[in-house]
mmCIF file of C-alpha atoms and ligand atoms in Angstrom:
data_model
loop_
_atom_site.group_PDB
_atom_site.id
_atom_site.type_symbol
_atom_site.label_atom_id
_atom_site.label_comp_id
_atom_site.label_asym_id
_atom_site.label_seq_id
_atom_site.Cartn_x
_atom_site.Cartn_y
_atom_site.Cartn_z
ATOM 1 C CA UNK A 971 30.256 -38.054 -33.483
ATOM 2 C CA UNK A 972 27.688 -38.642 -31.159
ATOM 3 C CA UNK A 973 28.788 -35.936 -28.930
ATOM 4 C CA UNK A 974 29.070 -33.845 -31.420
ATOM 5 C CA UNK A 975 25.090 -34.607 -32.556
ATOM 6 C CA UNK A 976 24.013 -34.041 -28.974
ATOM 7 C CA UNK A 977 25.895 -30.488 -28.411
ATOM 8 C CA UNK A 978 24.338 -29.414 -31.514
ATOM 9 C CA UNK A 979 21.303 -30.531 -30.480
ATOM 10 C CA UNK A 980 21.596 -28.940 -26.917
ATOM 11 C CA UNK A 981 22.885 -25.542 -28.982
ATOM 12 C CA UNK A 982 19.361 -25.963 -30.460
ATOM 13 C CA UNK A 983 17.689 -26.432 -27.589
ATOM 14 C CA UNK A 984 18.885 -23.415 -25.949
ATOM 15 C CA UNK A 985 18.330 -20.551 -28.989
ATOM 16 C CA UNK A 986 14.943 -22.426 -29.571
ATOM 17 C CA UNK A 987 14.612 -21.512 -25.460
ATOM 18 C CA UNK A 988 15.906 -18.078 -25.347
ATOM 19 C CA UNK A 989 13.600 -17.212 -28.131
ATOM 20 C CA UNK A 990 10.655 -18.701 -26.537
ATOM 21 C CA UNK A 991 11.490 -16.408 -23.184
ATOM 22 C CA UNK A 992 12.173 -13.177 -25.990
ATOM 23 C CA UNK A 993 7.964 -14.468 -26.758
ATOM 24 C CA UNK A 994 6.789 -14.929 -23.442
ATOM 25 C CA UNK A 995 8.005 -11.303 -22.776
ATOM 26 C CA UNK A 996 4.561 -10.216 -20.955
ATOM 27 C CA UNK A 997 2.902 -7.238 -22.334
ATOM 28 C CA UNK A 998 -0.485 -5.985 -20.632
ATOM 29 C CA UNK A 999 -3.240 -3.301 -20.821
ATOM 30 C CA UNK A 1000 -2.452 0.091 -19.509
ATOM 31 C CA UNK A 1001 -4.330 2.625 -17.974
ATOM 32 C CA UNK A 1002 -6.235 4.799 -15.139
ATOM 33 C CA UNK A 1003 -9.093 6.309 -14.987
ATOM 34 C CA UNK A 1004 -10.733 8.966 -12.325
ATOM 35 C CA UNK A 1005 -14.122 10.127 -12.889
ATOM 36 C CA UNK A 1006 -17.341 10.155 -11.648
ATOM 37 C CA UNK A 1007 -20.058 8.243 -14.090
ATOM 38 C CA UNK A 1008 -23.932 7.752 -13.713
ATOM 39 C CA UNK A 1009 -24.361 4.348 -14.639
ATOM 40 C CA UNK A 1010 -21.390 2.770 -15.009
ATOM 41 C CA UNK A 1011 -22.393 -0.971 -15.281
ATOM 42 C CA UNK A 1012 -24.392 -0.357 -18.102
ATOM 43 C CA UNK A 1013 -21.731 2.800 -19.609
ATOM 44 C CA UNK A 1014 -18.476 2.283 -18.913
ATOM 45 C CA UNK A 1015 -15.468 0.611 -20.709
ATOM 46 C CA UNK A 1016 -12.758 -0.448 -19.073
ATOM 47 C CA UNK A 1017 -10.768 -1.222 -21.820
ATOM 48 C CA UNK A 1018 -7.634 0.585 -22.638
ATOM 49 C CA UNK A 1019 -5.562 0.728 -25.678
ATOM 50 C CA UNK A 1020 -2.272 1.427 -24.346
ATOM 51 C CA UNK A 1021 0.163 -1.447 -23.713
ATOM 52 C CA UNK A 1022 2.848 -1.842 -21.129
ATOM 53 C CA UNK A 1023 5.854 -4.232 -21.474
ATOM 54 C CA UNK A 1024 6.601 -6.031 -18.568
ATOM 55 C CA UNK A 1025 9.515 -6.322 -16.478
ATOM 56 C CA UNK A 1026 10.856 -10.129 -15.938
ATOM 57 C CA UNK A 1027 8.670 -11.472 -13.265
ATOM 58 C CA UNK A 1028 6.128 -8.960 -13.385
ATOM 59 C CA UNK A 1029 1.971 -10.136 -13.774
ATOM 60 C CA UNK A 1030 -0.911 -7.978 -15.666
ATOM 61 C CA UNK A 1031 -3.479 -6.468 -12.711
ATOM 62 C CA UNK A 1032 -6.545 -4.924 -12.948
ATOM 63 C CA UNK A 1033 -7.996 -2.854 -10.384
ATOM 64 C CA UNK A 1034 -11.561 -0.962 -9.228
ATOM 65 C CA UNK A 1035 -13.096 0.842 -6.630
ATOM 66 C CA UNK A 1036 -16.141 2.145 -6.748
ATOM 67 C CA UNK A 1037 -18.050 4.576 -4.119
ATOM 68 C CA UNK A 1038 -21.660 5.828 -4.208
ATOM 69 C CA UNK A 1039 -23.797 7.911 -2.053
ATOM 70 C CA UNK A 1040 -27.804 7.706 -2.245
ATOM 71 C CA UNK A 1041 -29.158 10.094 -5.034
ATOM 72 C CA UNK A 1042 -25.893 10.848 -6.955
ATOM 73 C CA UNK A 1043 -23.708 9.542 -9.606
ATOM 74 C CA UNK A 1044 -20.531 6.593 -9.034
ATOM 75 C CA UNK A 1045 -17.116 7.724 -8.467
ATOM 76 C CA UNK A 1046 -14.505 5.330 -10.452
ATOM 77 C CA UNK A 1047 -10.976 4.853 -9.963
ATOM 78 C CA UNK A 1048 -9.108 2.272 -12.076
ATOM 79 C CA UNK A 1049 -6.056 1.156 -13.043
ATOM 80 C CA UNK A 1050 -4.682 -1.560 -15.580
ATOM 81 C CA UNK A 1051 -1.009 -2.308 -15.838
ATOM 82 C CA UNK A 1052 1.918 -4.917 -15.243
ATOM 83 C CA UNK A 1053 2.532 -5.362 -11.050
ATOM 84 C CA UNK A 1054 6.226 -6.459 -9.615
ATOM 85 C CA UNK A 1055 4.402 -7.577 -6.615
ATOM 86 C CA UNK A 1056 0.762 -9.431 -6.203
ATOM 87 C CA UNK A 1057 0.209 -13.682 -6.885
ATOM 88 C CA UNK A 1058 -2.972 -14.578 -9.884
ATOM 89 C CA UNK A 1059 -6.083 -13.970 -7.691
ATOM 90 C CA UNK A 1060 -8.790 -12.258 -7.790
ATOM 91 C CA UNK A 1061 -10.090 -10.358 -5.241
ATOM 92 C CA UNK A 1062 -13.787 -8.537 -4.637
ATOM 93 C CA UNK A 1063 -14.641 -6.730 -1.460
ATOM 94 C CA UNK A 1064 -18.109 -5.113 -0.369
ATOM 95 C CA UNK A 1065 -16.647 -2.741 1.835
ATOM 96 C CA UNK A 1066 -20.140 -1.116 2.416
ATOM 97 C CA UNK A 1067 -23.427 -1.420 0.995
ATOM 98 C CA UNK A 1068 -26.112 -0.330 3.438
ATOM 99 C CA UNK A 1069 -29.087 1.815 1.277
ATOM 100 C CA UNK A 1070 -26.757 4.930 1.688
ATOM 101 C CA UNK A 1071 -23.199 4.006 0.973
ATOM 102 C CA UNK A 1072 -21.809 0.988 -1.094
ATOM 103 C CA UNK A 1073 -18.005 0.849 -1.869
ATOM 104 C CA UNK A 1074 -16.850 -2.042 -3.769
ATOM 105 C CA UNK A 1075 -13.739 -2.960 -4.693
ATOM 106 C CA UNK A 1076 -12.041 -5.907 -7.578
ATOM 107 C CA UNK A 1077 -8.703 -6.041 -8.374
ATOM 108 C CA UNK A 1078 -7.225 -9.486 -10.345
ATOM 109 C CA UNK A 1079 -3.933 -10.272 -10.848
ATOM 110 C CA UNK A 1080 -2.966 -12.295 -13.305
ATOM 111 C CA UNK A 1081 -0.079 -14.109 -15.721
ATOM 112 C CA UNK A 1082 -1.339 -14.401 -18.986
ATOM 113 C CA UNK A 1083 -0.524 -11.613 -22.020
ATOM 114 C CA UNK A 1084 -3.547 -9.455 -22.218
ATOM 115 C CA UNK A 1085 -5.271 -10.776 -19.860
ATOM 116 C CA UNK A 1086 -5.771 -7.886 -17.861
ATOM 117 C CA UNK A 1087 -8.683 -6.997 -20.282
ATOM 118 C CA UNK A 1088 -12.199 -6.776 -18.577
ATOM 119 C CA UNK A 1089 -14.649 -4.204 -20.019
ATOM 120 C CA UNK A 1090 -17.526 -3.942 -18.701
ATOM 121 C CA UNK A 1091 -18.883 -3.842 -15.073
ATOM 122 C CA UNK A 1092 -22.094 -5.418 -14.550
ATOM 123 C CA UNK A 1093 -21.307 -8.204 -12.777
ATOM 124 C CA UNK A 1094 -19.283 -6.604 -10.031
ATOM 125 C CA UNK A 1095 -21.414 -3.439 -9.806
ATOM 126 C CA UNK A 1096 -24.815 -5.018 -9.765
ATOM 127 C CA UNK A 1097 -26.107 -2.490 -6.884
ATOM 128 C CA UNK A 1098 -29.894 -2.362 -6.233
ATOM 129 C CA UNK A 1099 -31.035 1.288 -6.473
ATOM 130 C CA UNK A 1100 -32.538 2.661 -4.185
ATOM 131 C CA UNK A 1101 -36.488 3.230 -4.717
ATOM 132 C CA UNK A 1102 -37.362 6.945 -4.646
ATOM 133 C CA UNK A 1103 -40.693 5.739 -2.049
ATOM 134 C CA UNK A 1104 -38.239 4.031 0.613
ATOM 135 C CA UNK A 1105 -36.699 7.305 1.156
ATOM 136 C CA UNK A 1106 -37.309 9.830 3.731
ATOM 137 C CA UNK A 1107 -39.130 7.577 5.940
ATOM 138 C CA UNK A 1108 -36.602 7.888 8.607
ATOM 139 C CA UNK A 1109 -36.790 11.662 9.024
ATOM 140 C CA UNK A 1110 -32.837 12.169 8.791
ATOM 141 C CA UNK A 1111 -31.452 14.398 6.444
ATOM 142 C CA UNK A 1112 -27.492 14.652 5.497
ATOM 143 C CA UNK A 1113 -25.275 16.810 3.343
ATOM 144 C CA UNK A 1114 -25.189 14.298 0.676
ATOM 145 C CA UNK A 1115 -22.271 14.615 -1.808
ATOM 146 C CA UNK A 1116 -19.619 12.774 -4.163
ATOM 147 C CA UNK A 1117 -16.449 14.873 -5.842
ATOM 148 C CA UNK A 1118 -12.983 13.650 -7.005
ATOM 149 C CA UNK A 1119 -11.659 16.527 -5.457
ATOM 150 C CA UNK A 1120 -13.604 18.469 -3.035
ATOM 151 C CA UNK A 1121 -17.421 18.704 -3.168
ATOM 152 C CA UNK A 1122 -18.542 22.020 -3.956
ATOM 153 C CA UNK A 1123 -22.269 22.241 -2.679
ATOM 154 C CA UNK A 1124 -23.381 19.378 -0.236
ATOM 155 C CA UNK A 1125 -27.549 19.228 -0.468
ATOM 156 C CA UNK A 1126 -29.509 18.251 2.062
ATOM 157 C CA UNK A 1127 -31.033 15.377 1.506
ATOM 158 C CA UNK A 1128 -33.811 12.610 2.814
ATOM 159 C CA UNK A 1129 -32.390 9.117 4.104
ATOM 160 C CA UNK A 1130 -33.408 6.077 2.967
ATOM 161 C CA UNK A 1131 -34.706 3.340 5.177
ATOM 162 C CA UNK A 1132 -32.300 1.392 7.059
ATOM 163 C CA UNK A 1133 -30.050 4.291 7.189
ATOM 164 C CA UNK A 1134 -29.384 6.025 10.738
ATOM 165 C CA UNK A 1135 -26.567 8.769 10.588
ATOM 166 C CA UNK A 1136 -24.474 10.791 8.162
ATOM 167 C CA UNK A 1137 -21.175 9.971 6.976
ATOM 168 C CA UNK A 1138 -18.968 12.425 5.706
ATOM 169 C CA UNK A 1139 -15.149 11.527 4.619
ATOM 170 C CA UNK A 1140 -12.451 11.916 2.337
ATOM 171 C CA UNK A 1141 -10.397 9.027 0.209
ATOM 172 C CA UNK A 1142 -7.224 9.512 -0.422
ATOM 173 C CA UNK A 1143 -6.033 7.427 -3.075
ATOM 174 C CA UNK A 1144 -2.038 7.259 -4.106
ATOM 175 C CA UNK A 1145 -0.380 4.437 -6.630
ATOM 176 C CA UNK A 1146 3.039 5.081 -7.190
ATOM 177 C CA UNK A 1147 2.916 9.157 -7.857
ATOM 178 C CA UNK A 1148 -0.470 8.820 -9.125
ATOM 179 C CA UNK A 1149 -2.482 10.665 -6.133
ATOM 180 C CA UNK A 1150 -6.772 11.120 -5.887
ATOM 181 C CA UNK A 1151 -9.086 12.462 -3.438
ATOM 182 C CA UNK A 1152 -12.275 11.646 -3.291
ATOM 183 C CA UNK A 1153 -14.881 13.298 -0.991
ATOM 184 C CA UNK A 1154 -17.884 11.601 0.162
ATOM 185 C CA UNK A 1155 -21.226 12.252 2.487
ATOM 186 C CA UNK A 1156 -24.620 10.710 2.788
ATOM 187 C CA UNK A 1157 -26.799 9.084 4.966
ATOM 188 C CA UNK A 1158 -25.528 5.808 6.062
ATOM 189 C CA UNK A 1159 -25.986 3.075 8.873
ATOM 190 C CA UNK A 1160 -22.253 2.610 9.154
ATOM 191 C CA UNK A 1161 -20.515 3.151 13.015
ATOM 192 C CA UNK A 1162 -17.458 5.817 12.492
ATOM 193 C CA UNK A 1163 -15.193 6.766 9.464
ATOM 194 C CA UNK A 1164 -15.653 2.988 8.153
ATOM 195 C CA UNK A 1165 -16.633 3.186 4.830
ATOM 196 C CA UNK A 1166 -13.773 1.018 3.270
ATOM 197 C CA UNK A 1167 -14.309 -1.255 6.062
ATOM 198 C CA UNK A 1168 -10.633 -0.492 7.565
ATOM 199 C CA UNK A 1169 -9.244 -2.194 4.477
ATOM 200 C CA UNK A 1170 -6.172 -0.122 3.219
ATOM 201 C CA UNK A 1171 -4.745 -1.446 0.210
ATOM 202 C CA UNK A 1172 -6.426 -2.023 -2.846
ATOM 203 C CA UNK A 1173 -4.767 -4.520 -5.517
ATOM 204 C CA UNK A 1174 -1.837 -2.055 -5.965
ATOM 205 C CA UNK A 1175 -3.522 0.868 -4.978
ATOM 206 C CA UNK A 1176 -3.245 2.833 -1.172
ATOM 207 C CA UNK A 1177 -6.549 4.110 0.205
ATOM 208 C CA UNK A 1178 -6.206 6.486 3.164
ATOM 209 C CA UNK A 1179 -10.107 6.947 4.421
ATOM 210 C CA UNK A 1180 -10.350 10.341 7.212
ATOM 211 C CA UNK A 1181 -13.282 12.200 8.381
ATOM 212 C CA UNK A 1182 -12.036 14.763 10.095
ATOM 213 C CA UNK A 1183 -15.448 16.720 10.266
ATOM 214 C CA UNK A 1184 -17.750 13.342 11.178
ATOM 215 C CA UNK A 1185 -16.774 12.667 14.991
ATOM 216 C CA UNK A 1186 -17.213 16.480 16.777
ATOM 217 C CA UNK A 1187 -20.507 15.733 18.355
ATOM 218 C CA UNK A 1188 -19.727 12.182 19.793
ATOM 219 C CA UNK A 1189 -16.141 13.436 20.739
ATOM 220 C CA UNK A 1190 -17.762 16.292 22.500
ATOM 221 C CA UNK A 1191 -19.579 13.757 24.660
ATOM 222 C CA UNK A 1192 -16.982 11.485 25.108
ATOM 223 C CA UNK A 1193 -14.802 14.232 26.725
ATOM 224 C CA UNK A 1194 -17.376 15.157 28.671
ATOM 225 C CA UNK A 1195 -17.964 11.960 30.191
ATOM 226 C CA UNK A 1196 -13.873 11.492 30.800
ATOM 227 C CA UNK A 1197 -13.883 14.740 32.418
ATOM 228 C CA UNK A 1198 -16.786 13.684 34.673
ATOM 229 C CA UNK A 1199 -15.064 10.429 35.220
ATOM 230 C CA UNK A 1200 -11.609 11.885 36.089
ATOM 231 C CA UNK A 1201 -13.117 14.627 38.266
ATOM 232 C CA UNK A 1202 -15.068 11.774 39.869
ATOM 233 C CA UNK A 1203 -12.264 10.024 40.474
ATOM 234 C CA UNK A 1204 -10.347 12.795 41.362
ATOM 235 C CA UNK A 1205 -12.778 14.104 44.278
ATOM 236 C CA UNK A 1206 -12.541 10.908 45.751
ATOM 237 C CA UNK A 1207 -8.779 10.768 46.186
ATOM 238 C CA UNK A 1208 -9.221 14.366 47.354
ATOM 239 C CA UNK A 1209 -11.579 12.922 49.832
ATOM 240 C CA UNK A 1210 -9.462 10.154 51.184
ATOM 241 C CA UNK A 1211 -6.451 12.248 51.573
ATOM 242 C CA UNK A 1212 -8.235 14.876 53.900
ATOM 243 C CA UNK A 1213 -9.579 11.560 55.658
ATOM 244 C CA UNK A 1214 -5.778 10.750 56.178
ATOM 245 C CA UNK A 1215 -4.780 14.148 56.655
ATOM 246 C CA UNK A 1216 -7.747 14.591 59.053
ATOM 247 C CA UNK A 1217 -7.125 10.876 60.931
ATOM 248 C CA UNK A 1218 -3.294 11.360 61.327
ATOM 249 C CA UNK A 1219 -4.219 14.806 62.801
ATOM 250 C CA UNK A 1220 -6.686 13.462 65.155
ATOM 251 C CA UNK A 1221 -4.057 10.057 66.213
ATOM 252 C CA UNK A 1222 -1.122 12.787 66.283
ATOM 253 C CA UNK A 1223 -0.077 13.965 69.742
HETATM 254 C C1 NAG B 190 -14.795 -1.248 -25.311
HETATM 255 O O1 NAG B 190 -13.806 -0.584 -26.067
HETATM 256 C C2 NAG B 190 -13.064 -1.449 -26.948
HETATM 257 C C3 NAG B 190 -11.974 -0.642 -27.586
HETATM 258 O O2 NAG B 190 -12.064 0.706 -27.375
HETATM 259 C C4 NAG B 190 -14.001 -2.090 -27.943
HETATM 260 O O3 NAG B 190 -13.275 -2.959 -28.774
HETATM 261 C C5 NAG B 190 -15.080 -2.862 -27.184
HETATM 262 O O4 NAG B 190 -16.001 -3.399 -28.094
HETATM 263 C C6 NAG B 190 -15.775 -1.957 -26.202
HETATM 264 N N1 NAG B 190 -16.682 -2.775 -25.416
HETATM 265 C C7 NAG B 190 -17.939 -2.445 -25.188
HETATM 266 C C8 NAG B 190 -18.727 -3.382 -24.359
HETATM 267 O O5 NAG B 190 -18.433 -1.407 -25.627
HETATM 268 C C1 NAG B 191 -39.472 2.252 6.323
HETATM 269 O O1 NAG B 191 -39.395 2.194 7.739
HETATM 270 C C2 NAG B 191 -40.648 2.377 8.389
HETATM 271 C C3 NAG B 191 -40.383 2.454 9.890
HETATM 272 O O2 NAG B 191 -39.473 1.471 10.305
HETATM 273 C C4 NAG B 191 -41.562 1.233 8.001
HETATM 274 O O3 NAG B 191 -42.828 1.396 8.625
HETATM 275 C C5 NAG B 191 -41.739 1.237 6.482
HETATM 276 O O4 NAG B 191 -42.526 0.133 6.083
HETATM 277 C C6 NAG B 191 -40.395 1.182 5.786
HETATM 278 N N1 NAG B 191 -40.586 1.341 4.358
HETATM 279 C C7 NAG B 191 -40.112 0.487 3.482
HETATM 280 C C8 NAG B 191 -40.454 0.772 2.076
HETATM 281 O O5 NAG B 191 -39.434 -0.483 3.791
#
């Protein structure tokens, strides 16, 4: 009898369980978004209203980068959905922000229905603009552009202070088959094709950063000074073999 009590209890136990895992089935926001916004931490809304029903195991992520150049708009790419792979954290990088470029990334991964729901972006893209009097007082001048895509006209434009060279580059931007480019130039006081700060991966986003056009000048030099190196180098072992060739001629018999 008191077995009996106790397996019906356990029976019990285990539908009331099963029904609480059927409950705790995780559902979370869903969504991308690729545009280029002026503003966006006073304009744009994350939010989406599409859901996603997670796979067993799975958490709710939310991720953002966000790239601007001096004098233009803010490119945005976002995601929201469930992630296989990722522990709760939350993670914000200032991959640049010198008076020319900023990138910033957040991306938060987390385990609670929903809870992938920011809207709003003013505390992670609280960027100082730039005052229209600090620029120009540098004298530079670069093709300044931003494009999801490719940048159709590239003005020349005055560098702000603190900024000491043009950047120009492309992101390329792939989650799952989800794929984005994103071209950017401007002034900048970042050394080389940098401007995600060599970081690659992006809550569950890839990030491929190449500048194929940015390096001619320096490369130019650089060979040059290899080629004056080697031929350096190379003169002197020319040297010291006509040394030997000339001393074994003049101990020969
Ligand atoms: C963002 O959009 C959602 C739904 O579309 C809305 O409920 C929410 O109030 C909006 N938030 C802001 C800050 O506008
Ligand atoms: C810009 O740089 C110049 C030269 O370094 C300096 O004299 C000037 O005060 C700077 N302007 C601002 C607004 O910081």
């Amino acid at each position: 009898m008191g077995a009996c009590h106790f397996q019906g209890l356990l029976l019990l136990f285990l539908v009331g369980a099963s029904t609480l895992i059927m409950a705790q089935k995780l559902f979370c926001q869903k969504g991308t978004f690729t545009g280029i916004q002026e503003n966006p931490a006073n304009t744009f809304n994350w939010t989406s209203e599409k859901v996603e029903a997670c796979d067993n195991g799975a958490l709710c992520q939310e991720t953002i980068l966000l790239v601007k150049t001096a004098g233009t708009k803010t490119a945005i790419l976002a995601t929201k959905s469930c992630s296989l792979d990722g522990t709760p954290a939350i993670t914000y990088i200032r991959h640049a922000a010198d008076p020319g470029l900023v990138a910033i990334s957040y991306s938060n991964y987390c385990e609670d229905p929903f809870c992938n729901n920011r809207e709003g972006l003013y505390d992670i893209w609280n960027i100082q603009e730039t005052k229209e009097e600090t620029k120009g007082t540098t004298g530079l001048r670069c093709p300044t552009c931003l494009a999801v895509g490719s940048c159709l006209n590239a003005p020349s434009l005055a560098c702000p202070n603190d900024t000491d060279r043009c950047y120009q580059g492309k992101l390329q931007i792939s989650e799952g088959n989800v794929n984005s480019l994103l071209e950017v130039k401007g002034c900048t006081s970042i050394i080389g094709c940098r401007l995600m700060s060599g970081v690659f991966k992006v809550g569950p986003l890839w990030v491929k950063e190449a500048c194929p056009f940015m390096s001619i000048s320096t490369r130019k030099i650089d060979s040059g000074a290899t080629w004056l190196h080697t031929s350096v180098w190379k003169l002197k072992l020319l040297l010291m073999l006509l040394l030997l060739v000339l001393g074994g001629s003049a101990s020969g018999p």
